[in-house]
Tab-separated table of C-alpha atoms in Angstrom:
chain	number	residue	atom	x	y	z
A	1	MET	CA	89.117	95.928	90.329
A	2	ALA	CA	88.011	99.205	91.886
A	3	VAL	CA	84.651	100.759	91.012
A	4	TYR	CA	84.153	104.539	91.098
A	5	TYR	CA	81.303	106.858	90.304
A	6	ASN	CA	81.463	109.612	87.752
A	7	ARG	CA	81.103	112.842	89.728
A	8	ARG	CA	79.551	114.613	86.778
A	9	ASN	CA	76.921	111.897	86.521
A	10	PRO	CA	76.598	109.986	89.816
A	11	THR	CA	74.233	107.439	88.254
A	12	GLU	CA	76.903	106.319	85.774
A	13	LYS	CA	79.278	103.667	87.073
A	14	ARG	CA	82.672	103.239	85.572
A	15	GLU	CA	85.254	100.583	86.224
A	16	LYS	CA	88.981	101.087	86.035
A	17	ASP	CA	91.970	99.235	87.332
A	18	ILE	CA	92.581	101.991	89.870
A	19	GLN	CA	94.391	100.923	93.001
A	20	TYR	CA	94.779	102.775	96.275
A	21	ILE	CA	97.999	102.005	98.107
A	22	ALA	CA	98.008	103.243	101.685
A	23	ARG	CA	101.201	104.117	103.518
A	24	ASP	CA	100.917	100.986	105.668
A	25	ASP	CA	100.562	98.791	102.570
A	26	ALA	CA	103.659	96.713	101.759
A	27	ARG	CA	103.415	97.962	98.155
A	28	TYR	CA	103.773	101.621	99.171
A	29	PRO	CA	107.086	102.900	97.731
A	30	GLU	CA	109.614	102.428	100.488
A	31	ILE	CA	111.685	105.336	99.194
A	32	LEU	CA	108.862	107.753	100.078
A	33	THR	CA	108.995	106.720	103.747
A	34	HIS	CA	112.449	108.304	104.023
A	35	TYR	CA	111.045	111.828	103.751
A	36	SER	CA	108.605	113.931	105.736
A	37	GLY	CA	105.442	115.291	104.170
A	38	MET	CA	104.835	112.337	101.884
A	39	PRO	CA	101.217	111.332	101.093
A	40	LYS	CA	99.250	108.942	103.277
A	41	GLY	CA	98.502	106.932	100.176
A	42	LEU	CA	98.798	106.868	96.409
A	43	TRP	CA	96.225	106.226	93.705
A	44	LEU	CA	97.621	104.215	90.839
A	45	LEU	CA	96.809	103.231	87.270
A	46	GLY	CA	99.309	100.750	85.873
A	47	ARG	CA	102.198	99.872	88.133
A	48	LEU	CA	104.700	101.456	90.484
A	49	PRO	CA	108.374	102.035	89.687
A	50	ASP	CA	110.602	99.055	90.437
A	51	PRO	CA	112.484	99.903	93.658
A	52	THR	CA	115.449	97.740	92.604
A	53	ARG	CA	116.152	99.868	89.529
A	54	PRO	CA	117.464	103.452	89.281
A	55	SER	CA	115.025	106.260	88.522
A	56	VAL	CA	115.627	109.739	87.134
A	57	ALA	CA	113.140	112.596	87.108
A	58	ILE	CA	113.311	114.725	83.966
A	59	VAL	CA	111.506	118.059	84.298
A	60	GLY	CA	111.529	121.421	82.590
A	61	ALA	CA	109.623	124.127	80.772
A	62	ARG	CA	106.116	123.612	79.447
A	63	ASP	CA	106.801	126.141	76.676
A	64	SER	CA	109.971	124.334	75.654
A	65	SER	CA	111.921	125.029	72.487
A	66	PRO	CA	112.608	122.499	69.709
A	67	PHE	CA	116.134	122.216	71.149
A	68	GLY	CA	114.729	121.435	74.592
A	69	ASP	CA	112.257	118.896	73.214
A	70	GLN	CA	114.964	117.071	71.285
A	71	THR	CA	117.337	117.152	74.252
A	72	ALA	CA	114.747	115.805	76.685
A	73	ARG	CA	113.873	112.953	74.302
A	74	TRP	CA	117.558	112.172	73.803
A	75	PHE	CA	118.374	112.027	77.513
A	76	ALA	CA	115.248	110.016	78.341
A	77	SER	CA	115.804	107.576	75.495
A	78	GLU	CA	119.446	106.927	76.377
A	79	LEU	CA	118.751	106.600	80.097
A	80	ALA	CA	115.782	104.299	79.513
A	81	ALA	CA	117.828	102.144	77.130
A	82	ALA	CA	120.345	101.728	79.963
A	83	GLY	CA	117.598	100.486	82.281
A	84	VAL	CA	116.810	103.736	84.089
A	85	GLN	CA	113.160	104.447	84.902
A	86	ILE	CA	111.994	107.934	83.879
A	87	ILE	CA	109.733	109.917	86.216
A	88	SER	CA	107.955	113.138	85.211
A	89	GLY	CA	104.640	114.955	85.363
A	90	MET	CA	103.056	114.444	81.896
A	91	ALA	CA	102.850	118.205	81.297
A	92	TRP	CA	103.343	119.811	77.903
A	93	GLY	CA	106.911	120.445	76.888
A	94	ILE	CA	109.852	118.750	78.589
A	95	ASP	CA	107.754	116.371	80.720
A	96	GLY	CA	105.922	114.935	77.736
A	97	MET	CA	109.097	114.707	75.658
A	98	ALA	CA	110.832	112.798	78.462
A	99	HIS	CA	108.010	110.255	78.704
A	100	GLU	CA	107.939	109.840	74.923
A	101	GLY	CA	111.700	109.385	74.696
A	102	ALA	CA	111.593	106.636	77.317
A	103	LEU	CA	108.714	104.876	75.572
A	104	GLU	CA	110.451	105.080	72.188
A	105	ALA	CA	113.450	103.316	73.728
A	106	GLY	CA	111.216	100.564	75.083
A	107	GLY	CA	111.829	101.732	78.626
A	108	ASP	CA	109.659	102.267	81.675
A	109	THR	CA	108.268	105.667	82.570
A	110	PHE	CA	105.892	106.969	85.238
A	111	ALA	CA	103.874	110.176	85.636
A	112	VAL	CA	102.843	111.852	88.877
A	113	LEU	CA	99.760	113.973	88.221
A	114	GLY	CA	98.352	117.096	89.832
A	115	CYS	CA	94.846	115.655	89.409
A	116	GLY	CA	93.119	112.294	89.779
A	117	VAL	CA	94.697	109.374	87.941
A	118	ASP	CA	91.476	109.014	85.943
A	119	VAL	CA	91.798	112.563	84.590
A	120	CYS	CA	94.012	112.946	81.518
A	121	TYR	CA	95.630	116.365	81.888
A	122	PRO	CA	96.485	117.954	79.594
A	123	SER	CA	93.708	116.385	77.532
A	124	GLY	CA	95.860	116.534	74.412
A	125	HIS	CA	98.138	113.918	75.942
A	126	ARG	CA	95.515	111.160	75.736
A	127	LYS	CA	97.731	108.888	73.619
A	128	LEU	CA	100.654	109.376	75.990
A	129	TYR	CA	98.393	108.838	79.009
A	130	GLU	CA	97.222	105.475	77.657
A	131	ALA	CA	100.787	104.459	76.808
A	132	LEU	CA	101.940	105.305	80.327
A	133	ILE	CA	99.234	103.112	81.829
A	134	ALA	CA	100.175	100.231	79.534
A	135	ARG	CA	103.958	100.584	79.810
A	136	GLY	CA	104.477	102.171	83.204
A	137	GLY	CA	102.165	103.925	85.607
A	138	ILE	CA	100.120	107.009	86.491
A	139	LEU	CA	100.280	108.083	90.147
A	140	SER	CA	98.579	110.730	92.272
A	141	GLU	CA	97.905	111.455	95.918
A	142	LEU	CA	94.586	113.022	94.854
A	143	GLU	CA	91.480	110.878	94.749
A	144	PRO	CA	89.922	109.923	91.395
A	145	GLY	CA	87.948	112.730	89.796
A	146	SER	CA	90.115	115.494	91.303
A	147	ARG	CA	90.538	118.339	88.853
A	148	PRO	CA	93.941	119.820	87.888
A	149	LEU	CA	93.950	122.888	90.131
A	150	ALA	CA	96.987	125.181	90.106
A	151	TRP	CA	98.012	124.509	93.706
A	152	HIS	CA	98.087	120.737	93.121
A	153	PHE	CA	101.173	120.915	90.906
A	154	PRO	CA	103.768	122.262	93.366
A	155	LEU	CA	102.597	119.544	95.769
A	156	ARG	CA	103.041	116.722	93.283
A	157	ASN	CA	106.622	117.892	92.606
A	158	ARG	CA	107.770	116.563	95.984
A	159	ILE	CA	106.604	113.078	94.958
A	160	ILE	CA	108.370	113.287	91.593
A	161	SER	CA	111.669	114.138	93.271
A	162	ALA	CA	111.215	111.636	96.112
A	163	LEU	CA	110.615	108.728	93.729
A	164	SER	CA	113.830	109.534	91.862
A	165	ASP	CA	117.498	108.954	92.567
A	166	LEU	CA	118.457	112.041	90.561
A	167	VAL	CA	116.634	115.024	89.061
A	168	LEU	CA	117.547	116.391	85.636
A	169	VAL	CA	116.286	119.828	84.557
A	170	VAL	CA	116.072	120.515	80.815
A	171	GLU	CA	115.148	124.150	80.050
A	172	ALA	CA	113.749	126.340	82.801
A	173	ARG	CA	113.239	130.058	83.094
A	174	ALA	CA	114.727	131.963	86.030
A	175	LYS	CA	111.417	131.526	87.873
A	176	SER	CA	110.091	128.088	87.043
A	177	SER	CA	108.107	125.368	88.809
A	178	SER	CA	110.833	122.973	87.673
A	179	LEU	CA	113.188	124.737	90.055
A	180	ILE	CA	110.792	123.842	92.882
A	181	THR	CA	111.346	120.187	92.009
A	182	ALA	CA	115.114	120.760	91.987
A	183	ASP	CA	115.002	122.488	95.398
A	184	LEU	CA	112.905	119.661	96.833
A	185	ALA	CA	115.362	117.120	95.466
A	186	LEU	CA	118.254	118.908	97.147
A	187	GLU	CA	116.343	118.998	100.441
A	188	GLN	CA	115.814	115.244	100.064
A	189	GLY	CA	119.540	114.704	99.503
A	190	LYS	CA	119.205	113.884	95.801
A	191	GLU	CA	121.638	114.844	93.064
A	192	VAL	CA	120.461	117.525	90.657
A	193	PHE	CA	121.785	117.938	87.118
A	194	ALA	CA	120.910	120.595	84.560
A	195	VAL	CA	121.371	120.896	80.815
A	196	PRO	CA	123.116	124.272	80.282
A	197	GLY	CA	121.395	125.164	77.009
A	198	ARG	CA	122.219	128.262	75.025
A	199	VAL	CA	123.375	131.170	77.153
A	200	THR	CA	121.312	133.675	75.157
A	201	ASP	CA	117.976	131.889	75.761
A	202	ASP	CA	115.591	132.801	78.570
A	203	LEU	CA	114.755	129.104	78.810
A	204	SER	CA	118.365	128.458	79.878
A	205	ARG	CA	118.372	130.890	82.805
A	206	GLY	CA	117.047	128.501	85.418
A	207	CYS	CA	119.428	125.717	84.385
A	208	LEU	CA	122.435	128.050	84.337
A	209	ASN	CA	121.516	129.301	87.809
A	210	LEU	CA	121.306	125.722	89.079
A	211	ILE	CA	124.751	124.947	87.681
A	212	ARG	CA	126.121	128.149	89.208
A	213	GLN	CA	124.741	126.974	92.556
A	214	GLY	CA	126.448	123.595	92.295
A	215	ALA	CA	124.169	121.352	90.233
A	216	GLY	CA	125.861	118.874	87.928
A	217	LEU	CA	126.325	119.973	84.336
A	218	ALA	CA	124.650	117.503	81.987
A	219	SER	CA	126.040	117.853	78.486
A	220	SER	CA	125.256	114.228	77.644
A	221	PRO	CA	123.301	111.292	79.094
A	222	ALA	CA	126.638	109.615	79.832
A	223	GLU	CA	127.269	112.106	82.655
A	224	VAL	CA	123.946	111.235	84.290
A	225	LEU	CA	124.586	107.515	83.877
A	226	ASP	CA	128.023	107.976	85.437
A	227	ALA	CA	126.457	109.704	88.446
A	228	LEU	CA	124.186	106.672	88.820
A	229	GLY	CA	127.130	104.299	88.587
A	230	ILE	CA	126.041	102.928	85.194
A	231	LEU	CA	128.583	102.377	82.429
A	232	ALA	CA	127.543	104.378	79.374
A	233	ASN	CA	127.654	103.072	75.836
A	234	LYS	CA	129.905	105.159	73.581
A	235	ASP	CA	126.859	106.094	71.467
A	236	THR	CA	125.484	107.928	74.505
A	237	PHE	CA	127.974	110.688	73.787
A	238	CYS	CA	126.315	111.624	70.483
A	239	GLN	CA	125.311	115.268	70.323
A	240	CYS	CA	121.845	116.648	69.529
A	241	ASN	CA	121.660	118.652	66.330
């Protein structure tokens, strides 16, 4: 049990099951040691992803459409039901939908934050935050109490991609932070898939550009499962309405 002090009120102690896992700790994710620029340690609430199981990062627009929300939930739910761990960043939009889809399927999902693990950001995701701690984990390289500053988020993207075997982008504008995660994944030698979306939507531009550049086209969760070497159930081919 780790004890930390509330920075806003240094006289108030608070206890949380926050762990710090240094790079030389046997529990430090071995997959992160394969890449340069990884953090010297991770703060953790809950547990780490199981290294013996496949993991997929699902990322995308914060201002997602109803189509994008439904699609992200569908992919996450089907992948999680097949035993795939879902990694994302707990942001509004696609990130949150991916976590919720995995949880609804009874699967395991993990969030990498751009703030301290004891800071629920966005604050409106309190219920999701608590569910992630109970059913998966919250990770950050930033020490407890760190605020969600803008420059923290591009940094955390490298951890999201590194923890994953494959990155799936669901809705992204032509200039999107989700594309940073995709670029990092490619640099790390990971497969990148994108949901094409509707060609008339601005939220499809980033995904269409990724596909044009060689990313896998994900029209159903079965295609992602196939890339992971997992046999898909026939129901995985159902289409979103």
